[in-house]
CSV table of C-alpha atoms in Angstrom, one decimal:
chain,number,residue,atom,x,y,z
A,1,MET,CA,84.8,3.8,-39.7
A,2,THR,CA,86.3,6.6,-41.9
A,3,LEU,CA,84.9,10.1,-42.4
A,4,ASN,CA,84.1,9.2,-46.0
A,5,THR,CA,82.2,6.1,-45.0
A,6,LEU,CA,80.1,8.2,-42.6
A,7,ARG,CA,79.5,10.8,-45.3
A,8,THR,CA,78.5,8.0,-47.8
A,9,GLN,CA,76.2,6.4,-45.2
A,10,GLY,CA,74.7,9.8,-44.4
A,11,LEU,CA,74.0,10.5,-48.0
A,12,LEU,CA,72.4,7.1,-48.5
A,13,LEU,CA,70.4,7.5,-45.3
A,14,LYS,CA,69.1,10.9,-46.5
A,15,THR,CA,68.1,9.4,-49.8
A,16,ILE,CA,66.2,6.5,-48.1
A,17,LEU,CA,64.4,8.9,-45.8
A,18,LEU,CA,63.4,11.1,-48.7
A,19,VAL,CA,62.0,8.1,-50.5
A,20,THR,CA,60.3,6.9,-47.4
A,21,LEU,CA,58.7,10.3,-46.8
A,22,SER,CA,57.5,10.5,-50.4
A,23,LEU,CA,55.8,7.1,-50.1
A,24,SER,CA,54.7,7.0,-46.4
A,25,PRO,CA,50.9,7.0,-46.0
A,26,ALA,CA,51.5,9.4,-43.1
A,27,VAL,CA,52.0,12.1,-45.8
A,28,PHE,CA,50.3,10.4,-48.6
A,29,THR,CA,47.2,12.6,-48.4
A,30,GLN,CA,47.3,15.2,-51.1
A,31,THR,CA,46.6,18.8,-50.4
A,32,HIS,CA,44.4,21.0,-52.6
A,33,ALA,CA,45.0,24.6,-53.7
A,34,ALA,CA,41.2,25.3,-53.3
A,35,SER,CA,38.9,23.6,-50.8
A,36,PRO,CA,37.9,20.1,-52.0
A,37,VAL,CA,34.6,20.4,-50.1
A,38,ASN,CA,31.4,21.7,-51.7
A,39,ALA,CA,27.8,21.8,-50.4
A,40,LEU,CA,25.6,19.9,-52.7
A,41,LEU,CA,22.3,20.6,-50.9
A,42,THR,CA,21.5,22.7,-47.8
A,43,GLY,CA,18.5,23.2,-45.6
A,44,LEU,CA,17.8,19.4,-45.4
A,45,ASN,CA,16.0,17.4,-42.7
A,46,PHE,CA,18.6,15.1,-41.1
A,47,PRO,CA,19.9,13.1,-44.2
A,48,VAL,CA,21.2,10.0,-42.4
A,49,SER,CA,22.0,7.6,-45.2
A,50,LEU,CA,22.4,7.7,-49.0
A,51,ARG,CA,23.0,5.6,-52.1
A,52,PHE,CA,23.9,6.1,-55.7
A,53,ALA,CA,21.8,4.7,-58.6
A,54,PRO,CA,23.5,3.6,-61.8
A,55,ASP,CA,21.6,6.3,-63.7
A,56,GLY,CA,23.1,9.1,-61.6
A,57,ARG,CA,20.3,9.6,-59.1
A,58,ILE,CA,21.0,9.8,-55.4
A,59,PHE,CA,18.5,8.2,-52.9
A,60,TYR,CA,18.7,9.3,-49.3
A,61,THR,CA,16.7,8.9,-46.1
A,62,GLU,CA,15.4,11.6,-43.7
A,63,LYS,CA,15.7,10.2,-40.2
A,64,ASP,CA,12.8,12.0,-38.6
A,65,THR,CA,10.2,12.4,-41.3
A,66,GLY,CA,10.3,8.9,-42.7
A,67,ASN,CA,10.8,10.3,-46.2
A,68,ILE,CA,12.9,8.6,-48.8
A,69,ARG,CA,14.2,11.4,-51.1
A,70,ILE,CA,15.7,11.5,-54.6
A,71,ILE,CA,18.4,14.0,-55.9
A,72,GLN,CA,18.2,14.1,-59.7
A,73,GLN,CA,21.2,13.7,-62.0
A,74,ASN,CA,21.5,17.6,-62.3
A,75,GLY,CA,21.8,17.9,-58.5
A,76,THR,CA,18.3,19.2,-57.8
A,77,LEU,CA,16.0,17.6,-55.1
A,78,LEU,CA,12.7,16.2,-56.2
A,79,PRO,CA,9.9,17.9,-54.2
A,80,THR,CA,7.9,14.7,-53.8
A,81,PRO,CA,9.4,11.9,-51.7
A,82,PHE,CA,10.1,8.6,-53.3
A,83,ALA,CA,8.1,7.0,-50.4
A,84,THR,CA,7.2,7.8,-46.8
A,85,VAL,CA,7.6,5.2,-44.1
A,86,ASN,CA,4.6,5.3,-41.7
A,87,PRO,CA,4.2,4.6,-38.9
A,88,ILE,CA,7.8,5.4,-37.7
A,89,PHE,CA,9.3,5.9,-34.3
A,90,ASN,CA,11.9,8.6,-34.5
A,91,THR,CA,12.8,9.6,-30.9
A,92,SER,CA,16.5,10.3,-30.3
A,93,GLU,CA,18.6,7.8,-32.4
A,94,ALA,CA,15.5,6.0,-33.8
A,95,GLY,CA,13.9,6.8,-37.2
A,96,LEU,CA,14.5,6.0,-40.9
A,97,LEU,CA,18.1,5.0,-40.6
A,98,GLY,CA,19.5,3.1,-43.6
A,99,ILE,CA,19.0,2.6,-47.3
A,100,ALA,CA,20.5,0.2,-49.9
A,101,LEU,CA,20.0,-0.4,-53.6
A,102,ASP,CA,19.9,-3.9,-54.9
A,103,PRO,CA,23.0,-4.9,-56.9
A,104,ALA,CA,20.6,-5.6,-59.8
A,105,PHE,CA,18.8,-2.3,-59.4
A,106,SER,CA,19.1,-1.5,-63.1
A,107,SER,CA,16.9,-4.5,-63.8
A,108,ASN,CA,14.7,-5.1,-60.7
A,109,ASN,CA,14.5,-1.5,-59.3
A,110,TYR,CA,14.6,-2.7,-55.6
A,111,VAL,CA,15.2,-0.2,-52.9
A,112,TYR,CA,15.6,-1.4,-49.2
A,113,VAL,CA,15.3,0.8,-46.1
A,114,TYR,CA,15.8,0.1,-42.4
A,115,TYR,CA,13.6,2.0,-39.9
A,116,THR,CA,12.3,1.7,-36.4
A,117,TYR,CA,8.7,1.5,-35.1
A,118,ARG,CA,7.0,0.8,-31.8
A,119,ASP,CA,4.4,-1.9,-31.2
A,120,GLY,CA,1.5,-1.8,-28.8
A,121,GLN,CA,3.6,-2.9,-25.8
A,122,PHE,CA,6.2,-0.2,-26.5
A,123,TYR,CA,8.9,-2.5,-27.8
A,124,THR,CA,11.1,-1.0,-30.5
A,125,HIS,CA,11.4,-2.8,-33.8
A,126,GLY,CA,14.1,-2.6,-36.4
A,127,HIS,CA,12.5,-3.3,-39.7
A,128,ILE,CA,13.7,-3.7,-43.3
A,129,VAL,CA,11.2,-3.1,-46.1
A,130,ARG,CA,11.8,-3.3,-49.9
A,131,TYR,CA,10.2,-1.0,-52.4
A,132,THR,CA,10.1,-1.3,-56.2
A,133,ALA,CA,11.0,2.0,-57.9
A,134,SER,CA,8.6,2.9,-60.6
A,135,GLY,CA,10.3,5.9,-62.0
A,136,ASN,CA,10.8,8.2,-59.0
A,137,THR,CA,8.0,6.6,-56.9
A,138,GLY,CA,8.3,3.6,-54.5
A,139,THR,CA,5.7,0.9,-55.0
A,140,SER,CA,4.9,-2.6,-53.9
A,141,ALA,CA,6.3,-2.4,-50.4
A,142,ARG,CA,7.4,-5.8,-49.1
A,143,ASP,CA,8.6,-6.7,-45.6
A,144,ILE,CA,12.0,-8.3,-45.5
A,145,PHE,CA,13.2,-8.4,-41.9
A,146,ASP,CA,12.1,-7.5,-38.4
A,147,VAL,CA,13.9,-7.5,-35.0
A,148,THR,CA,12.5,-6.6,-31.6
A,149,SER,CA,14.2,-5.0,-28.6
A,150,SER,CA,14.5,-7.1,-25.5
A,151,ALA,CA,13.0,-4.4,-23.3
A,152,PRO,CA,10.2,-1.9,-23.8
A,153,ASN,CA,10.6,1.9,-24.2
A,154,THR,CA,14.1,1.8,-25.7
A,155,VAL,CA,15.3,4.7,-27.8
A,156,TYR,CA,19.1,4.2,-28.2
A,157,HIS,CA,21.4,1.9,-30.1
A,158,ASN,CA,19.1,1.0,-33.0
A,159,GLY,CA,21.8,0.4,-35.6
A,160,GLY,CA,20.1,0.7,-38.9
A,161,TYR,CA,23.0,0.9,-41.4
A,162,ILE,CA,22.4,-1.6,-44.3
A,163,LYS,CA,24.6,-2.3,-47.4
A,164,PHE,CA,25.0,-5.0,-50.0
A,165,GLY,CA,28.4,-6.7,-50.0
A,166,PRO,CA,30.4,-7.9,-52.9
A,167,ASP,CA,28.9,-11.3,-52.4
A,168,GLY,CA,25.4,-10.0,-53.2
A,169,LYS,CA,24.2,-10.5,-49.6
A,170,LEU,CA,22.5,-7.7,-47.6
A,171,TYR,CA,24.4,-6.8,-44.4
A,172,ALA,CA,22.8,-4.9,-41.5
A,173,MET,CA,24.0,-3.4,-38.3
A,174,VAL,CA,21.5,-3.9,-35.4
A,175,GLY,CA,22.4,-2.2,-32.1
A,176,GLU,CA,21.6,-3.8,-28.8
A,177,PHE,CA,18.7,-1.4,-28.1
A,178,HIS,CA,20.5,-0.1,-25.0
A,179,GLN,CA,20.4,-3.6,-23.5
A,180,GLY,CA,24.2,-4.4,-23.4
A,181,GLN,CA,24.0,-8.1,-22.5
A,182,GLN,CA,22.1,-8.9,-25.7
A,183,ALA,CA,25.2,-8.3,-27.7
A,184,GLN,CA,26.7,-11.6,-26.3
A,185,ASN,CA,23.4,-13.5,-26.5
A,186,GLN,CA,23.6,-15.7,-29.6
A,187,SER,CA,19.9,-16.3,-29.5
A,188,SER,CA,19.3,-12.6,-30.1
A,189,MET,CA,19.8,-10.6,-33.3
A,190,THR,CA,20.6,-7.4,-31.4
A,191,GLY,CA,24.1,-6.1,-30.9
A,192,LYS,CA,25.1,-7.9,-34.1
A,193,MET,CA,26.1,-7.5,-37.7
A,194,LEU,CA,23.6,-9.5,-39.7
A,195,ARG,CA,24.0,-11.1,-43.1
A,196,MET,CA,21.0,-12.1,-45.2
A,197,ASN,CA,19.9,-13.0,-48.7
A,198,PRO,CA,18.1,-10.2,-50.5
A,199,ASP,CA,14.7,-11.7,-49.5
A,200,GLY,CA,15.6,-11.8,-45.8
A,201,SER,CA,16.4,-15.5,-45.6
A,202,VAL,CA,19.5,-17.0,-44.0
A,203,PRO,CA,22.5,-17.7,-46.3
A,204,SER,CA,23.7,-21.3,-46.1
A,205,ASP,CA,27.3,-20.2,-45.5
A,206,ASN,CA,26.6,-17.9,-42.4
A,207,PRO,CA,28.8,-18.6,-39.4
A,208,MET,CA,25.9,-20.4,-37.5
A,209,ALA,CA,23.4,-22.6,-39.3
A,210,GLY,CA,20.0,-21.0,-39.4
A,211,SER,CA,21.1,-17.7,-38.0
A,212,LEU,CA,21.5,-14.3,-39.6
A,213,ASP,CA,24.2,-13.4,-37.1
A,214,TYR,CA,27.5,-12.6,-38.9
A,215,ALA,CA,29.4,-10.9,-36.0
A,216,LEU,CA,28.5,-10.2,-32.4
A,217,GLY,CA,29.6,-8.1,-29.4
A,218,ILE,CA,28.8,-4.8,-31.1
A,219,ARG,CA,27.3,-2.0,-29.0
A,220,ASN,CA,26.0,0.2,-31.8
A,221,SER,CA,27.3,1.1,-35.3
A,222,PHE,CA,26.5,3.9,-37.6
A,223,GLY,CA,28.4,2.7,-40.7
A,224,PHE,CA,30.6,0.1,-42.4
A,225,ASP,CA,32.1,-0.6,-45.8
A,226,PHE,CA,33.8,-3.2,-47.9
A,227,ASP,CA,37.4,-2.9,-49.1
A,228,SER,CA,37.5,-5.0,-52.2
A,229,SER,CA,41.3,-4.9,-52.4
A,230,ASN,CA,41.6,-7.3,-49.4
A,231,ASN,CA,38.0,-8.6,-48.7
A,232,ARG,CA,38.0,-6.5,-45.5
A,233,VAL,CA,34.9,-5.2,-43.8
A,234,ILE,CA,35.5,-2.1,-41.7
A,235,ALA,CA,33.0,-0.6,-39.3
A,236,THR,CA,32.6,2.1,-36.7
A,237,MET,CA,31.3,1.5,-33.1
A,238,ALA,CA,30.2,4.1,-30.6
A,239,GLY,CA,31.3,3.6,-27.0
A,240,PRO,CA,29.4,4.7,-23.9
A,241,GLY,CA,31.6,7.5,-22.4
A,242,SER,CA,34.9,6.5,-23.9
A,243,ASP,CA,36.4,3.9,-26.3
A,244,ASP,CA,34.7,4.6,-29.5
A,245,LYS,CA,36.2,2.2,-32.0
A,246,ILE,CA,37.0,1.3,-35.6
A,247,LEU,CA,36.6,-2.4,-36.2
A,248,ILE,CA,37.7,-4.9,-38.8
A,249,ILE,CA,34.7,-7.3,-39.0
A,250,VAL,CA,35.4,-10.9,-39.6
A,251,LYS,CA,33.0,-13.8,-40.1
A,252,GLY,CA,31.9,-15.1,-36.7
A,253,GLY,CA,34.0,-12.5,-34.9
A,254,ASN,CA,33.1,-11.3,-31.3
A,255,TYR,CA,34.0,-7.7,-30.5
A,256,GLY,CA,33.6,-8.0,-26.7
A,257,TRP,CA,30.8,-5.6,-25.8
A,258,PRO,CA,29.7,-5.4,-23.0
A,259,THR,CA,32.2,-7.8,-21.4
A,260,CYS,CA,35.1,-5.5,-22.1
A,261,LEU,CA,35.2,-1.8,-23.0
A,262,ALA,CA,38.8,-0.9,-24.0
A,263,VAL,CA,41.5,-3.5,-24.8
A,264,CYS,CA,40.1,-6.9,-24.0
A,265,ASN,CA,43.2,-9.0,-23.7
A,266,ASP,CA,40.9,-12.0,-24.0
A,267,PRO,CA,41.3,-14.6,-26.8
A,268,ARG,CA,37.5,-14.8,-27.1
A,269,PHE,CA,37.3,-11.3,-28.5
A,270,ILE,CA,38.8,-9.4,-31.4
A,271,GLU,CA,40.5,-6.1,-30.5
A,272,ALA,CA,39.5,-2.9,-32.1
A,273,THR,CA,41.8,-1.5,-34.9
A,274,VAL,CA,41.4,2.0,-33.4
A,275,ASP,CA,40.3,2.8,-29.9
A,276,PHE,CA,39.5,6.4,-29.0
A,277,LYS,CA,39.8,7.1,-25.3
A,278,GLN,CA,37.5,10.1,-25.5
A,279,ILE,CA,34.2,10.3,-27.3
A,280,VAL,CA,34.3,11.3,-31.0
A,281,THR,CA,31.3,9.3,-32.1
A,282,PRO,CA,32.6,7.7,-35.4
A,283,THR,CA,29.6,7.4,-37.8
A,284,GLY,CA,29.8,6.7,-41.6
A,285,ILE,CA,33.0,5.2,-43.1
A,286,ALA,CA,34.0,4.6,-46.7
A,287,ALA,CA,36.8,2.6,-48.3
A,288,VAL,CA,38.4,5.1,-50.8
A,289,ALA,CA,41.5,3.2,-51.9
A,290,PRO,CA,43.2,-0.1,-50.9
A,291,ASN,CA,43.7,0.0,-47.1
A,292,SER,CA,42.6,3.7,-47.0
A,293,TYR,CA,39.3,4.8,-45.3
A,294,ILE,CA,37.6,8.0,-44.6
A,295,PHE,CA,35.2,8.3,-41.7
A,296,GLY,CA,33.1,11.0,-40.0
A,297,GLU,CA,32.8,12.0,-36.4
A,298,TYR,CA,29.5,13.3,-35.1
A,299,THR,CA,30.8,14.8,-31.8
A,300,THR,CA,33.8,16.7,-33.3
A,301,GLY,CA,32.5,17.2,-36.9
A,302,ASN,CA,35.8,15.9,-38.2
A,303,LEU,CA,36.3,14.1,-41.4
A,304,VAL,CA,39.3,11.8,-40.9
A,305,GLN,CA,41.4,9.6,-43.2
A,306,LEU,CA,42.6,6.3,-41.7
A,307,GLN,CA,45.5,4.5,-43.4
A,308,LEU,CA,46.1,0.8,-42.5
A,309,ASN,CA,48.7,-1.5,-43.8
A,310,ALA,CA,48.0,-4.9,-45.4
A,311,THR,CA,47.7,-6.6,-42.0
A,312,GLY,CA,45.3,-4.0,-40.6
A,313,SER,CA,47.7,-2.1,-38.4
A,314,VAL,CA,47.3,1.7,-38.2
A,315,LEU,CA,49.8,3.7,-40.2
A,316,SER,CA,48.2,7.2,-39.9
A,317,MET,CA,45.1,9.2,-39.2
A,318,THR,CA,44.7,12.6,-40.8
A,319,GLN,CA,42.0,15.2,-40.2
A,320,LEU,CA,40.8,16.3,-43.7
A,321,TYR,CA,37.9,18.7,-42.8
A,322,ASN,CA,35.7,20.0,-40.0
A,323,ALA,CA,32.0,20.3,-40.6
A,324,PRO,CA,29.5,22.2,-38.5
A,325,GLY,CA,26.9,20.2,-36.8
A,326,GLY,CA,28.6,16.8,-36.9
A,327,ILE,CA,29.0,14.3,-39.7
A,328,ILE,CA,26.6,11.4,-40.2
A,329,ALA,CA,26.8,9.5,-43.5
A,330,VAL,CA,30.1,9.0,-45.4
A,331,GLU,CA,29.9,7.3,-48.8
A,332,LEU,CA,32.2,7.0,-51.8
A,333,GLY,CA,30.2,8.1,-54.9
A,334,PRO,CA,30.9,8.2,-58.7
A,335,ASN,CA,33.7,10.2,-60.3
A,336,ASN,CA,36.0,9.8,-57.2
A,337,LYS,CA,33.9,12.0,-55.1
A,338,LEU,CA,33.2,11.4,-51.4
A,339,TYR,CA,29.8,12.4,-50.1
A,340,PHE,CA,29.1,13.1,-46.5
A,341,THR,CA,26.1,14.6,-44.6
A,342,THR,CA,25.4,16.7,-41.6
A,343,PRO,CA,22.0,17.3,-40.0
A,344,ASP,CA,21.1,19.8,-42.7
A,345,THR,CA,23.5,19.5,-45.6
A,346,ILE,CA,24.9,17.0,-48.1
A,347,TYR,CA,28.6,17.7,-49.1
A,348,THR,CA,30.9,16.4,-51.7
A,349,TYR,CA,34.7,16.0,-51.2
A,350,ASP,CA,37.0,15.8,-54.2
A,351,LEU,CA,39.4,12.9,-53.6
A,352,PRO,CA,42.9,12.9,-55.0
A,353,ALA,CA,43.5,10.7,-58.0
A,354,ARG,CA,43.3,7.0,-57.0
A,355,PRO,CA,46.5,5.0,-57.1
A,356,ALA,CA,46.7,2.3,-59.7
A,357,ALA,CA,45.0,-1.0,-58.8
A,358,ASN,CA,48.3,-2.8,-59.0
A,359,ALA,CA,50.3,-0.1,-57.2
A,360,ALA,CA,52.5,-1.4,-54.4
A,361,ASP,CA,51.5,-0.8,-50.8
A,362,PRO,CA,53.7,2.1,-49.8
A,363,SER,CA,54.4,0.5,-46.4
A,364,LEU,CA,55.6,-2.6,-48.2
A,365,VAL,CA,57.9,-0.5,-50.4
A,366,ILE,CA,59.3,1.2,-47.4
A,367,LEU,CA,59.9,-2.2,-45.7
A,368,ALA,CA,61.7,-3.6,-48.7
A,369,ILE,CA,64.0,-0.6,-48.8
A,370,ILE,CA,64.8,-1.0,-45.1
A,371,VAL,CA,65.4,-4.7,-45.4
A,372,VAL,CA,67.8,-4.3,-48.3
A,373,ILE,CA,69.8,-1.5,-46.9
A,374,ALA,CA,69.8,-2.2,-43.2
A,375,SER,CA,72.3,-5.1,-43.3
A,376,ALA,CA,74.9,-2.9,-44.9
A,377,LEU,CA,74.2,0.3,-43.1
A,378,PRO,CA,73.6,-0.1,-39.3
A,379,LEU,CA,72.9,3.6,-38.9
A,380,VAL,CA,69.8,3.3,-41.1
A,381,TYR,CA,68.0,1.1,-38.6
A,382,THR,CA,68.7,3.5,-35.8
A,383,ALA,CA,67.5,6.5,-37.8
A,384,LEU,CA,64.4,4.9,-39.1
A,385,HIS,CA,63.6,3.4,-35.7
A,386,TYR,CA,63.8,6.9,-34.2
A,387,ARG,CA,61.6,8.3,-36.9
A,388,ARG,CA,59.1,5.5,-36.3
A,389,LYS,CA,58.9,6.5,-32.6
A,390,ARG,CA,58.4,10.1,-33.5
A,391,THR,CA,55.6,9.1,-36.0
A,392,GLN,CA,53.9,7.0,-33.3
A,393,THR,CA,54.1,9.9,-30.9
A,394,LEU,CA,52.6,12.2,-33.6
A,395,GLN,CA,49.8,9.7,-34.3
A,396,GLN,CA,49.0,9.5,-30.6
A,397,ALA,CA,48.9,13.3,-30.4
A,398,ILE,CA,46.5,13.4,-33.4
A,399,GLN,CA,44.2,10.9,-31.8
A,400,LYS,CA,44.2,12.8,-28.5
A,401,ARG,CA,43.4,16.0,-30.4
A,402,LEU,CA,40.6,14.3,-32.2
A,403,GLY,CA,39.2,13.2,-28.9
A,404,ASP,CA,39.6,16.6,-27.2
A,405,GLU,CA,37.9,18.8,-29.8
A,406,ARG,CA,34.4,17.9,-28.8
A,407,PHE,CA,31.1,19.5,-29.7
A,408,GLN,CA,27.7,19.2,-27.9
A,409,VAL,CA,26.3,15.8,-29.0
A,410,ALA,CA,22.7,15.6,-30.1
A,411,TYR,CA,22.9,12.2,-31.8
A,412,GLY,CA,24.6,8.9,-31.3
A,413,CYS,CA,26.6,9.0,-28.0
A,414,ALA,CA,24.0,8.3,-25.3
A,415,SER,CA,25.3,6.0,-22.6
């Protein structure tokens, strides 16, 4: 091999690496000259879930008070609640936990909330009720769904996040109410993701006939979202003292709890997409672009961007912001703004401009470059393979740092 050949290969390799770096999701996150984070409202009472009405209003729930509140189009908070759930059980993780607006809200004005209450025998119930919005007031409350804990006096792992999917069905996370074995009990609705018609009935195409269960083996989840670019459902799951997880939920999937904690290595179970060895308590998560997700961590207060490839493998994780008090809800709102909450504040985060809907997956572009060039330039493979190892090491270091920077946990990580 001549010196000129080596120089030529080196120049081509440099060009390829520059193109790779310019496209790689590991550095795809754009920076901002000024902080992209702004406090929308402060001094709030544990805003735990929020939704956006087509007319610009924001509906959110207060975990402990049972109040459903409305933020007007001009950003001011209405002093009178939309409705107040009563009675409510709000000890520890319990309370008014989830809210969803009907896909046909503009015409039917339906607002759904998930909350917990206690019966006379001290069993905890997860309950969904539907209100009809008459202006800024909730009327005509109708019971949609109810689930009961398998043991009395439970306070943890209530689930409560609800959201309508692109299929028009209402999805709900129900924790196992601190009774781990129920997550594998197919006769129980606890420890599951549920899928129901808007009236609470069982869809005919659910995995098991006559059952609301959509996925099982889930300890407790504080959030999920739908990625319309690939029909993916992505969710968070809190672990006991380690192994918090990010899951890709599939129809009928079993995620192993409590049979296995970390990597299952069992064909019966679906492995986590991300497994955190130390507690970060992932909470809300939002799909912000194809294969790109932003989630919050309650223990650390970190807002984190997760980039996957088309097959669901991790390309990168990037810390975007650190919030005081821990992050709870994370939702993609109008005008390419991300909304997230802490125990007393609702924030907005200005996202970079979205890539075009038909833009190529950066990882696929990189792969195509490598495949075309590698056969002619053996050095390219070696250099890129070395860079990949360094990238993996960096990603592992980031994950460790996210796990190490812990705050005192007041919500969502009880064992």
